[in-house]
Short mmCIF file of C-alpha atoms in Angstrom, two decimals:
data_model
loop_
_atom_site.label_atom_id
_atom_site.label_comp_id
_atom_site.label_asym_id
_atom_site.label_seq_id
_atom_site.Cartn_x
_atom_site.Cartn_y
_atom_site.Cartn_z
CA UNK A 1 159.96 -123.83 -170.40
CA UNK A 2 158.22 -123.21 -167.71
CA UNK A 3 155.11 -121.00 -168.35
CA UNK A 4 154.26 -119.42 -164.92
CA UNK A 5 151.59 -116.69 -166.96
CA UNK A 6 148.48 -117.41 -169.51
CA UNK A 7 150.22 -114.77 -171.81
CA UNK A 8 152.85 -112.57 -172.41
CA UNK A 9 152.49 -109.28 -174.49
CA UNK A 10 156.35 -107.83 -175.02
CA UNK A 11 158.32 -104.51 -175.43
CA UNK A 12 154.80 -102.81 -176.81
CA UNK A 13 154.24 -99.14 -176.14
CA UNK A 14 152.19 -99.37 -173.25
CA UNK A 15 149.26 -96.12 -173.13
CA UNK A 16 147.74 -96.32 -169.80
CA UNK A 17 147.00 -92.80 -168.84
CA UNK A 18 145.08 -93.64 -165.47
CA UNK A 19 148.02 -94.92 -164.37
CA UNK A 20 150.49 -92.49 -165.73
CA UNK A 21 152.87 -95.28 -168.04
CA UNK A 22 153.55 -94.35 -171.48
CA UNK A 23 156.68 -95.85 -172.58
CA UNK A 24 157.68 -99.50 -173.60
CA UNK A 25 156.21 -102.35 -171.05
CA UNK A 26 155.99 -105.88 -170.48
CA UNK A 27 152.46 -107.45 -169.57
CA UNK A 28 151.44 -110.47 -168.10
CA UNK A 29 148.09 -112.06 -168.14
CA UNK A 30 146.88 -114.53 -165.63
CA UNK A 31 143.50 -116.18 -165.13
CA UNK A 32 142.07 -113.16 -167.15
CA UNK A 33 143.39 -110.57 -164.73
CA UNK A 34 146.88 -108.34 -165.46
CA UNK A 35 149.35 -109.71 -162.99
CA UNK A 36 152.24 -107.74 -164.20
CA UNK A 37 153.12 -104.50 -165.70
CA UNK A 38 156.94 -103.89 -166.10
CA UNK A 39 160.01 -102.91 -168.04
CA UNK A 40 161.42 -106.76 -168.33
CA UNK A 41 159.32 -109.71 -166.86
CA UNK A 42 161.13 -112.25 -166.37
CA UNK A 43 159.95 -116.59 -167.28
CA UNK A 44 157.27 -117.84 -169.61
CA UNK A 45 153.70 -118.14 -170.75
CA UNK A 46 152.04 -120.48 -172.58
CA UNK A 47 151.47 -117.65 -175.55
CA UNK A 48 153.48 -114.74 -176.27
CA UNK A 49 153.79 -111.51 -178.24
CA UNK A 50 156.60 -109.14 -179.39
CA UNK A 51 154.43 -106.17 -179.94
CA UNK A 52 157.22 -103.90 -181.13
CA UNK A 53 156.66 -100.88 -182.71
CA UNK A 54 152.55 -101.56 -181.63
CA UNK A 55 150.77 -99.65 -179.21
CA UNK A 56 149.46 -101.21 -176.55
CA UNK A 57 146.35 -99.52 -174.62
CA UNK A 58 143.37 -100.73 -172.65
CA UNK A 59 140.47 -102.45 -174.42
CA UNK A 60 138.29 -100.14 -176.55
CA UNK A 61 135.19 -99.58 -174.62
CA UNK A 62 132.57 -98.16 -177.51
CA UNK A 63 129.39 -96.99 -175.41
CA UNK A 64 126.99 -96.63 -178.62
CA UNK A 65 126.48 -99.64 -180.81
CA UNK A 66 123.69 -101.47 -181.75
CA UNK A 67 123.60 -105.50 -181.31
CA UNK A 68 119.94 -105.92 -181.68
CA UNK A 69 117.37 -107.55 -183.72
CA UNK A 70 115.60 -104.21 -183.85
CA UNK A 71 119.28 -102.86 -185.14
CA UNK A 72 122.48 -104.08 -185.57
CA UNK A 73 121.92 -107.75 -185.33
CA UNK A 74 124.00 -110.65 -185.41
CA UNK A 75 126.75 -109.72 -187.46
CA UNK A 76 127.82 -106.43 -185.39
CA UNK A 77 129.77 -108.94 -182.79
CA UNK A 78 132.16 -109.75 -185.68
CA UNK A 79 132.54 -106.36 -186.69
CA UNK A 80 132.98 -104.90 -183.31
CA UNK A 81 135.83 -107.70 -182.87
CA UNK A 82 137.24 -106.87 -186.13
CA UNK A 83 137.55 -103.45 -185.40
CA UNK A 84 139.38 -103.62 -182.12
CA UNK A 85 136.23 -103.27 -179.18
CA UNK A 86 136.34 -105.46 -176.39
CA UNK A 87 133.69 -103.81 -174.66
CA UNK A 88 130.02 -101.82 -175.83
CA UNK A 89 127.19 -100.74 -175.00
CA UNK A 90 123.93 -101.70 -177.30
CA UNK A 91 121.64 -98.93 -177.33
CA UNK A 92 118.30 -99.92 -178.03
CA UNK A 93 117.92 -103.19 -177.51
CA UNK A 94 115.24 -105.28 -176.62
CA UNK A 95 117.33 -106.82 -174.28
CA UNK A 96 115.57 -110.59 -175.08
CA UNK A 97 117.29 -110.11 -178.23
CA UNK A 98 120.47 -108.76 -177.32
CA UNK A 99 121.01 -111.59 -175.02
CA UNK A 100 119.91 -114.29 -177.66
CA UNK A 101 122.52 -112.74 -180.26
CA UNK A 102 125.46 -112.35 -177.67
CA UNK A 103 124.87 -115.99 -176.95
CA UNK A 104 124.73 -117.31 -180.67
CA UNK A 105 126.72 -115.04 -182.32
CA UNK A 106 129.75 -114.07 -179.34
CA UNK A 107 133.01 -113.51 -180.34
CA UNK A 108 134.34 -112.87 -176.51
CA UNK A 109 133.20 -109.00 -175.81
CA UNK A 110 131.69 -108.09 -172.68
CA UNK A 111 127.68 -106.56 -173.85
CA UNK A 112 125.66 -104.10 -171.80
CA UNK A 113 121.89 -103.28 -172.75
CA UNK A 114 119.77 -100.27 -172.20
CA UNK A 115 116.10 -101.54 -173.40
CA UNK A 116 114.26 -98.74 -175.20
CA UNK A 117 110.93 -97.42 -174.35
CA UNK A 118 109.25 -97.80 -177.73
CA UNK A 119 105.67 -96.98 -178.12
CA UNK A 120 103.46 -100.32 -178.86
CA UNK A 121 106.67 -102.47 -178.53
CA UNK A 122 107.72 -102.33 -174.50
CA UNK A 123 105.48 -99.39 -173.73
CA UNK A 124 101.87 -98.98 -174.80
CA UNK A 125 101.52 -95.23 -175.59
CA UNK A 126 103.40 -91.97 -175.96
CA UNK A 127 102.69 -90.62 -172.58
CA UNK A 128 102.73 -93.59 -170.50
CA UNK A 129 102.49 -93.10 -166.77
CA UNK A 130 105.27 -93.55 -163.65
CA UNK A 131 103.53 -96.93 -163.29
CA UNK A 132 104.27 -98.11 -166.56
CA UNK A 133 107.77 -96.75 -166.74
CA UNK A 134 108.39 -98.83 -163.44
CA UNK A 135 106.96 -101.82 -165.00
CA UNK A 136 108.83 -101.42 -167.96
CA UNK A 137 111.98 -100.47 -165.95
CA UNK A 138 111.97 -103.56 -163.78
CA UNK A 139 111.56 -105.46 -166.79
CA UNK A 140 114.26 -104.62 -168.50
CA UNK A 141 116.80 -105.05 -165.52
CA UNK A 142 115.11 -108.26 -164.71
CA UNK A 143 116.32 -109.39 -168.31
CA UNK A 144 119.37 -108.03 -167.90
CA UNK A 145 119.63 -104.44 -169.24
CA UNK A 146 121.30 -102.08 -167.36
CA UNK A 147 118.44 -99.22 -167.74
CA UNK A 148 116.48 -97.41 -170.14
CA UNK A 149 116.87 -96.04 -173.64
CA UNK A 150 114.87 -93.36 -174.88
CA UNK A 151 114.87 -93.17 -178.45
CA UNK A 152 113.23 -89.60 -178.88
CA UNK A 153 114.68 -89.27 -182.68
CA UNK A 154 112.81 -92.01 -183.92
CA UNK A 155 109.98 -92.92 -181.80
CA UNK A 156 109.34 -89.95 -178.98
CA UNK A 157 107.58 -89.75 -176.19
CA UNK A 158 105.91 -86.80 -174.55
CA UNK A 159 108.25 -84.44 -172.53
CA UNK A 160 106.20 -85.48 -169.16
CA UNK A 161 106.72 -89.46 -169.78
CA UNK A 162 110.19 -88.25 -171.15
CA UNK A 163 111.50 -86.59 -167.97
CA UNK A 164 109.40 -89.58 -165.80
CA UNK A 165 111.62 -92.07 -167.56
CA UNK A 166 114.88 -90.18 -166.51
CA UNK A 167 114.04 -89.65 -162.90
CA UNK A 168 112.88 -93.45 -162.62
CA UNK A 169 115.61 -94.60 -164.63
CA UNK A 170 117.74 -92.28 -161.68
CA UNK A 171 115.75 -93.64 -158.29
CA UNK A 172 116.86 -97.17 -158.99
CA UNK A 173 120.40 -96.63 -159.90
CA UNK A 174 119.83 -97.44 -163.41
CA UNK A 175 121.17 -96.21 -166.45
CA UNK A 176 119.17 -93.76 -168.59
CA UNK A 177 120.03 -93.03 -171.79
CA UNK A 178 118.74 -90.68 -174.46
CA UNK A 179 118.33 -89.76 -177.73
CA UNK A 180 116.85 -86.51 -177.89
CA UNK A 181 113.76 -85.55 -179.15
CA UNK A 182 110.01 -85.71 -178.00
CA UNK A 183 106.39 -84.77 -179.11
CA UNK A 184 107.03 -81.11 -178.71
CA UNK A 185 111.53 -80.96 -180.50
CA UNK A 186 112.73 -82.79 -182.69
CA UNK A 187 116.39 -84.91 -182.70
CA UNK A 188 118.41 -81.56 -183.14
CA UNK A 189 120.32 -78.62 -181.05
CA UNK A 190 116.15 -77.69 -179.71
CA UNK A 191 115.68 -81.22 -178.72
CA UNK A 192 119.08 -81.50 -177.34
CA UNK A 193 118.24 -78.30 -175.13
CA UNK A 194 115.42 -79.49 -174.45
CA UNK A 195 117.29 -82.75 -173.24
CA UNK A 196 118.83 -81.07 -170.83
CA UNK A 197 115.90 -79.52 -168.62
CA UNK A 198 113.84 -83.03 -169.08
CA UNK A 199 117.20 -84.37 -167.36
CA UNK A 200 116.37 -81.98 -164.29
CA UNK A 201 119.87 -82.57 -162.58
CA UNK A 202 119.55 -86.65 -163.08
CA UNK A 203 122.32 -89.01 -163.97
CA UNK A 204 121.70 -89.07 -168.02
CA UNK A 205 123.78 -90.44 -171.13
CA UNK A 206 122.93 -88.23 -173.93
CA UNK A 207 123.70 -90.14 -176.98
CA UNK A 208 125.52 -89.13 -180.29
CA UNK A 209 125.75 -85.55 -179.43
CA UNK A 210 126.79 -85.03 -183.24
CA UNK A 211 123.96 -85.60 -184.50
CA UNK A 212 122.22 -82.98 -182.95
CA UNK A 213 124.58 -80.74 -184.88
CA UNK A 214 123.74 -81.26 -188.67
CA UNK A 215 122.41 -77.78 -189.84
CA UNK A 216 118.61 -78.45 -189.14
CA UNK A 217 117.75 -75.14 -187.59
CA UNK A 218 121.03 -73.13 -187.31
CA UNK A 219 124.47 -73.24 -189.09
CA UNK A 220 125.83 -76.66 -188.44
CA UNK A 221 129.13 -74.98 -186.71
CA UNK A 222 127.19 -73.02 -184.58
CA UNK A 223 124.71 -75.85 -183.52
CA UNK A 224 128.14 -77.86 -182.53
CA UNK A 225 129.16 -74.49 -180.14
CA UNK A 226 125.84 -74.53 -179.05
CA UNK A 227 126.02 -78.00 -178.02
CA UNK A 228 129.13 -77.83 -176.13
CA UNK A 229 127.93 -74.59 -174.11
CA UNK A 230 124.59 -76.93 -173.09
CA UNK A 231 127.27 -79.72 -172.11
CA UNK A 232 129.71 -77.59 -169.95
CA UNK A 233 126.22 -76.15 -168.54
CA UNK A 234 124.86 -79.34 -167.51
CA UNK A 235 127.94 -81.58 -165.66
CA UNK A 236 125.65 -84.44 -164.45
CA UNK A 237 125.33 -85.10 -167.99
CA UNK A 238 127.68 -87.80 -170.21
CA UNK A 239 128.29 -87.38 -173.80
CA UNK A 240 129.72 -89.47 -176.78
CA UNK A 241 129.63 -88.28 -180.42
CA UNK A 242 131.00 -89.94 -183.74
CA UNK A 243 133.17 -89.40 -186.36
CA UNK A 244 131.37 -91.23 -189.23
CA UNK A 245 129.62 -88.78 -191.94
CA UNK A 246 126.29 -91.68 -192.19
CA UNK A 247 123.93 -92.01 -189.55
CA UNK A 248 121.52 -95.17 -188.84
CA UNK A 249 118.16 -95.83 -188.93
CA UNK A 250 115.26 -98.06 -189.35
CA UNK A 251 114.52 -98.42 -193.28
CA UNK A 252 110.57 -99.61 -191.81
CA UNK A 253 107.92 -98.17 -193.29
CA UNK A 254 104.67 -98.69 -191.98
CA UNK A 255 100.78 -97.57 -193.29
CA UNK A 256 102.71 -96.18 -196.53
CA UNK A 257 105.38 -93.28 -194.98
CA UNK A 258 108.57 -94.38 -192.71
CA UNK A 259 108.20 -95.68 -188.91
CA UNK A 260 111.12 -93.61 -187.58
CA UNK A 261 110.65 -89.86 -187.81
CA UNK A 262 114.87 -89.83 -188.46
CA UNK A 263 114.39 -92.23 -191.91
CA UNK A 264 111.59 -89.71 -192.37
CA UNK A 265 114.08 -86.42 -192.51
CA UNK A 266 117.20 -88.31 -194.23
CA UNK A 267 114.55 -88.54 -197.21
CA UNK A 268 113.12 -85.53 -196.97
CA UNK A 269 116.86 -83.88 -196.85
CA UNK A 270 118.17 -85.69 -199.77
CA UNK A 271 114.78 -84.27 -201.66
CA UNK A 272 112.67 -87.45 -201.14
CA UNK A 273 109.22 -87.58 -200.51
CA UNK A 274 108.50 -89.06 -196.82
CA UNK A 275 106.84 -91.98 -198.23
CA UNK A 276 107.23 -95.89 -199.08
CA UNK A 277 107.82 -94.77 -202.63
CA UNK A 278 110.34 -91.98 -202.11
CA UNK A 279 112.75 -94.66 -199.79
CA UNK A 280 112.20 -96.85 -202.51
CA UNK A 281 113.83 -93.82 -204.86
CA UNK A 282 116.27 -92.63 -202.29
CA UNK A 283 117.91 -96.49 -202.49
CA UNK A 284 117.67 -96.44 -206.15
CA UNK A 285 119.28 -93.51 -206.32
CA UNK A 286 121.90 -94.26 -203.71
CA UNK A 287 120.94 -91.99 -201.53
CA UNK A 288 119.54 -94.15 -199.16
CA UNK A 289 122.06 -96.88 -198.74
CA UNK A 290 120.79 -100.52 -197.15
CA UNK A 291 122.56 -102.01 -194.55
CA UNK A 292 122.90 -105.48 -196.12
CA UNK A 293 124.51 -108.48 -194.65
CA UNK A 294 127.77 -109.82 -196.96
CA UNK A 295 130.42 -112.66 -195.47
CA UNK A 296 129.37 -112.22 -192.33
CA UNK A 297 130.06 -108.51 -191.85
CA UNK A 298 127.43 -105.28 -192.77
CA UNK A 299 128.13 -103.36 -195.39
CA UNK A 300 125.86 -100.02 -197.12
CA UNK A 301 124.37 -101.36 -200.69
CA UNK A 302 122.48 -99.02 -202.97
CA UNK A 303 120.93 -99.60 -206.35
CA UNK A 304 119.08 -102.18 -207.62
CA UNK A 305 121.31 -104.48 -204.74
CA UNK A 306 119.82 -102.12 -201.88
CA UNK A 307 116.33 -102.01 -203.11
CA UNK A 308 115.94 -105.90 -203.67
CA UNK A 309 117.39 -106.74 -200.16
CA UNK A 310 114.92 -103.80 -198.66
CA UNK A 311 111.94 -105.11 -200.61
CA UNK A 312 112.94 -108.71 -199.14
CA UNK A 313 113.19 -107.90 -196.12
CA UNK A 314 109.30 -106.24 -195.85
CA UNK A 315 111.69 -102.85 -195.34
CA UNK A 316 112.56 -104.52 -191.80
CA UNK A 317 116.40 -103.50 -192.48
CA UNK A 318 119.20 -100.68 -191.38
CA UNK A 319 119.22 -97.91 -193.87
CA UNK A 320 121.88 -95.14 -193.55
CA UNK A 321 121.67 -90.97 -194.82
CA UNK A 322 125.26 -88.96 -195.67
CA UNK A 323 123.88 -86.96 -192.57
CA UNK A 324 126.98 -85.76 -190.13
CA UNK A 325 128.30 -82.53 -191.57
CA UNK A 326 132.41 -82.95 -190.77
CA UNK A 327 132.93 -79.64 -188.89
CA UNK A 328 131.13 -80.32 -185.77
CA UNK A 329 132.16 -83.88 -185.90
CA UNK A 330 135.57 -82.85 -185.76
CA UNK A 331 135.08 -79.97 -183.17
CA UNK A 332 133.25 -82.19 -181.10
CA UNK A 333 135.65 -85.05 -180.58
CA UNK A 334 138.72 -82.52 -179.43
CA UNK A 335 136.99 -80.06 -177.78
CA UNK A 336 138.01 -79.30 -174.04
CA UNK A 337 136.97 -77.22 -171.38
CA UNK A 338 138.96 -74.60 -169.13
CA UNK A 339 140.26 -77.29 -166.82
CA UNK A 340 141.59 -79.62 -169.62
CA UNK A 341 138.87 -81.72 -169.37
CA UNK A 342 137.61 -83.00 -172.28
CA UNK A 343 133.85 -81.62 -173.35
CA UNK A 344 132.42 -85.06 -174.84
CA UNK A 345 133.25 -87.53 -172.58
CA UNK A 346 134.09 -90.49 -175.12
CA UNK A 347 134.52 -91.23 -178.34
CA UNK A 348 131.95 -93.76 -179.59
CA UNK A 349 130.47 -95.10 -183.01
CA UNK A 350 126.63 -95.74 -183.07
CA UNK A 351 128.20 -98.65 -184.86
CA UNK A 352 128.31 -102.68 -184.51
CA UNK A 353 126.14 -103.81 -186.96
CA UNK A 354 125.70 -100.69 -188.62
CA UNK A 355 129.03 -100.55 -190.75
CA UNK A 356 131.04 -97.38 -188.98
CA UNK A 357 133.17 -99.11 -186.52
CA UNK A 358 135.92 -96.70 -186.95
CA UNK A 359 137.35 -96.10 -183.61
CA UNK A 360 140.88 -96.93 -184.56
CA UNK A 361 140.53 -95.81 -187.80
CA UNK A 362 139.18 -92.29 -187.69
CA UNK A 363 140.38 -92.09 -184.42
CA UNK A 364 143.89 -92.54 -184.90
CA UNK A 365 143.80 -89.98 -188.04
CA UNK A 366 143.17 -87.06 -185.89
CA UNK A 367 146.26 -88.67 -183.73
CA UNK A 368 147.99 -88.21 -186.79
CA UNK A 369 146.81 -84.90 -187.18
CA UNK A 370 147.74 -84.04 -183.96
CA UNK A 371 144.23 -82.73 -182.99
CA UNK A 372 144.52 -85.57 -180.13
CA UNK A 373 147.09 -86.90 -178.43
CA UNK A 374 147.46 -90.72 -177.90
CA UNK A 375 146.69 -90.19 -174.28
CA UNK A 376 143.65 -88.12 -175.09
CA UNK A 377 142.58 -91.11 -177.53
CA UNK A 378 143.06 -93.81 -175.07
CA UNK A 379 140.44 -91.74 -172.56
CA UNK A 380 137.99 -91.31 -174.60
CA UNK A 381 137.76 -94.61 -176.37
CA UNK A 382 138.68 -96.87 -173.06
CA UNK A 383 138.92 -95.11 -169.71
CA UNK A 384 136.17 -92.57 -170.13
CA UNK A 385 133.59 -95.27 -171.16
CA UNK A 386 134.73 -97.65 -168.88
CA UNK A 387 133.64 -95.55 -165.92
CA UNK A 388 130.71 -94.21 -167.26
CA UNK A 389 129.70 -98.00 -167.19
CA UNK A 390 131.07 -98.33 -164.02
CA UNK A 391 133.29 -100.42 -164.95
CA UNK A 392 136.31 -99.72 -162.36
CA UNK A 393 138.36 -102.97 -163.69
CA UNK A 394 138.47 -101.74 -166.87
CA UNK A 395 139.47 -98.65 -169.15
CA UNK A 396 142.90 -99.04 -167.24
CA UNK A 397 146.38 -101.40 -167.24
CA UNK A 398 147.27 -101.68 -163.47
CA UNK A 399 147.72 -105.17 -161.98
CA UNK A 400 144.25 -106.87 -161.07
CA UNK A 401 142.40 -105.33 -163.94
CA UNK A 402 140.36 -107.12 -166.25
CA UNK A 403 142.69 -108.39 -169.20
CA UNK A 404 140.91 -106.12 -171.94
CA UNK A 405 143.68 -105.28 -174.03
CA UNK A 406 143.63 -103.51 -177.78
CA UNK A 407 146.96 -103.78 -179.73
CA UNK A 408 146.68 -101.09 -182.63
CA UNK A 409 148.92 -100.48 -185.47
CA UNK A 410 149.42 -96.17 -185.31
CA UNK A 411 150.68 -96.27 -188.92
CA UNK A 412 148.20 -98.22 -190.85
CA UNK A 413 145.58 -97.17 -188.01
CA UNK A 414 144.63 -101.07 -187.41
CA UNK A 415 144.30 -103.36 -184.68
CA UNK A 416 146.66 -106.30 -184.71
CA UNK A 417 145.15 -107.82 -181.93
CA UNK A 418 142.81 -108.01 -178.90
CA UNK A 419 142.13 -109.51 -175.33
CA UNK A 420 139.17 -109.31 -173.10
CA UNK A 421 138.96 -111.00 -170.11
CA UNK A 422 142.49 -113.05 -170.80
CA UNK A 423 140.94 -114.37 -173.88
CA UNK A 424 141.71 -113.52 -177.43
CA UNK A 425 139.46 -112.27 -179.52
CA UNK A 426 141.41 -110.55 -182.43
CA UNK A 427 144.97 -111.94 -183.99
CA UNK A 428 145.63 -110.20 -187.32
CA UNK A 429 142.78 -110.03 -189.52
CA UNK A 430 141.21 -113.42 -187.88
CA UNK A 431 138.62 -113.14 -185.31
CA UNK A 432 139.14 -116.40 -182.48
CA UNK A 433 137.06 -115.40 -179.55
CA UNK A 434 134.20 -117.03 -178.88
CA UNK A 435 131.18 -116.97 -176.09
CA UNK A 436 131.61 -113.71 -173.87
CA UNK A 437 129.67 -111.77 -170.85
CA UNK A 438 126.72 -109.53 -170.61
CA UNK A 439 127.28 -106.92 -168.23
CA UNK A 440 124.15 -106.46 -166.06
CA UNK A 441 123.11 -105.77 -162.63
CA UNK A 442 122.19 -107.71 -159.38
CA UNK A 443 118.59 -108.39 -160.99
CA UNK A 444 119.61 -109.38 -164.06
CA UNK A 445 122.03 -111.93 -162.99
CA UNK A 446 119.66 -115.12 -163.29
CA UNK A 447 118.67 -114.55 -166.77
CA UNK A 448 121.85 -113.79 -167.98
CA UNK A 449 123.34 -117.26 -166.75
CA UNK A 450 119.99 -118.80 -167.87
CA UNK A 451 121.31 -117.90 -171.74
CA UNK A 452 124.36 -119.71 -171.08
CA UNK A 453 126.45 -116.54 -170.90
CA UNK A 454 129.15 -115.28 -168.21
CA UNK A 455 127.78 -112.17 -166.01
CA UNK A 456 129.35 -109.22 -165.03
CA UNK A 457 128.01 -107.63 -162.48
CA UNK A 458 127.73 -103.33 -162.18
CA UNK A 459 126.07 -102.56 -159.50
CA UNK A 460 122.87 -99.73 -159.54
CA UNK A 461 124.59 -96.15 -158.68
CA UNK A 462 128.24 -96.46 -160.05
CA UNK A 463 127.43 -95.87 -163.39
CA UNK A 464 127.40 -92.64 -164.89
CA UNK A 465 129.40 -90.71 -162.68
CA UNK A 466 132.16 -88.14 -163.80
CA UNK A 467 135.11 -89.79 -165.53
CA UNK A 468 138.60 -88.71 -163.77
#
């Protein structure tokens, strides 16, 4: 026969809503691009699929994981494949480290990197100056991050250095993300107010907005209406929240009490003193519940299990808090505004290594529930992130894209199989990809090919702009 595409994916319900196609297509993959889109295509390829009865969308573009030795690690590629992504976004970083695990541990995703400002780690204080942002800026990009991460909930800075780190972040074209907090408000619906003014009309990714929604200082339903009011009042902003009930943290403790002021409240919430001893209780008790590596994937251990692998580790290990109250969660994911927009941009995970990859799963179940539609899905979990990133081949099905394909099972709520870049990553429950791409900028080109991996190139300004 003769095979005039890579691959053929057949009579699948095709979900493409930038291009308007929902109904049952033919697509053809060539040299990693789409080449074809259509009712019937006609010939070969050298691998095909009947995807009947499957949907078919773009690639699932999660723009909050963690891939990092600081978070995440290793293992989170595997999981990320296994649950459908073929594009993310670590949040934290350090980049060195990112880029080390993409290159030993790559299953075939395409990796972006905002490096975190982190106080005696890549910045030397709490209120560092606009010359040591810069530094630490350039950096980063250098290395191959796409911008800054501020990770206010667990290690803040002051609101000055806060706001310095946007608007530098903002005069390069970089990407600045945040998770709100500082010296002077906490990781809650204050800091996320705060968030806003520090943001002072720049280009900013607030992270997880869930999380700022958990009951700390008002009624958690009213912190979630709050939240949305602060979002529709600030448009330069872009949002993802989660649907997972456990958050994620650092189970560090250091000089006797915990390093991240978030593993600090998830003990003091579950009635745990903020110390090494009460974590050590909290995981005991299961309330604190390790994030422990098993057969290659993450999974949340308490008990004896979680304190011994927590203990072994020096408490350098994930540790995760029943945190997310479910009403906001839910509001926050369907919520739209008076134009039918949607009011959180995407739906995300704060997964990868930290075991709530549950795009598909949780995802798909308000599908069900029909408190999204499958179009409304498909933005927020491909086409929404994909432009944040700036990412214009991707998020989308239209000939010349980037071959980043998901292939999900809507009954069982599953993907069957994957494709980024023309290359498979996911067939069944077997992950085959290998290798993959770190997307980066102009400056971070040479270091990314230096680590032996593929570089995609955004370039400084397109990214985080207002999703169509």
């Amino acid at each position: 026969m003769t095979t005039g595409y890579d691959t053929l994916l057949r009579n699948g319900t095709v979900v493409d809503p930038a291009n308007g196609v929902h109904e049952i297509r033919d697509i053809a993959l060539r040299d990693g691009k789409i080449v074809e889109v259509a009712p019937t295509i006609a010939g070969g390829a050298r691998r095909e699929h009947d995807l009947t009865g499957l949907l078919v969308m773009p690639g699932i573009v999660d723009m909050h994981v963690h891939l990092s030795p600081f978070l995440g690690g290793g293992c989170g590629h595997r999981m990320l494949a296994l649950a459908g992504v073929t594009t993310a976004l670590d949040m934290a970083g350090p980049i060195e480290g990112v880029v080390d695990l993409a290159a030993r541990h790559g299953c075939g995703l395409s990796i972006a990197c905002v490096n975190y400002l982190r106080p005696g780690h890549t910045i030397a204080s709490a209120d560092p100056g606009r010359g040591d942002i810069d530094e630490a800026l350039n950096h980063a990009l250098r290395q191959g991050a796409i911008g800054l991460k501020l990770l206010g909930g667990h290690y803040p800075l002051t609101a000055d250095a806060t706001a310095q780190a946007i608007a530098a972040a903002a005069g390069q074209g970089a990407y600045a993300a945040f998770h709100a907090g500082t010296q002077s408000a906490g990781s809650n619906i204050e800091g996320m107010r705060e968030a806003c003014e520090l943001s002072a009309g720049h280009p900013l990714h607030l992270a997880h907005i869930n999380s700022y929604c958990r009951g700390q200082i008002h009624d958690a339903v009213a912190e979630g209406e709050e939240a949305l009011r602060l979002l529709a009042a600030h448009p330069h902003i872009r949002s993802e929240s989660y649907l997972a009930p456990f958050n994620g943290v650092s189970g560090e403790c250091i000089d006797g009490v915990p390093g991240s002021r978030l593993a600090a409240f998830g003990l003091e919430r579950g009635g745990y003193p903020a110390t090494t001893e009460g974590m050590a209780e909290a995981i005991l008790a299961g309330w604190a519940l390790v994030n422990l590596e098993r057969d290659g994937v993450i999974e949340l251990v308490g008990g004896s299990a979680g304190l011994a692998a927590w203990r072994a580790c020096g408490s350098l290990i994930g540790i995760s808090f029943r945190a997310n109250p479910p009403e906001p969660r839910l509001r926050l994911v369907t919520a739209t505004r008076p134009d039918g927009r949607f009011a959180v941009d995407a739906l995300a995970t704060d997964g990868g290594g930290i075991p709530r990859n549950d795009i598909v799963a949780r995802g798909l179940a308000l599908v069900h529930l029909d408190a999204l539609s499958l179009d409304g899905f498909v933005r927020k979990a491909s086409l929404h992130p994909a432009r944040i990133l700036g990412l214009r081949d991707k998020g989308h099905l239209g000939v010349g894209a980037d071959a980043d394909i998901s292939v999900l099972d809507l009954e069982r709520r599953r993907p069957v199989l994957t494709y980024a870049h023309g290359q498979r990553l996911l067939d069944g429950e077997e992950v085959v990809g290998r290798g993959g791409r770190l997307i980066t900028t102009p400056m971070g080109e040479a270091a990314v090919r230096a680590a032996g991996l593929d570089a995609l190139i955004v370039q400084p300004g397109t990214m985080l702009q207002t999703p169509q």
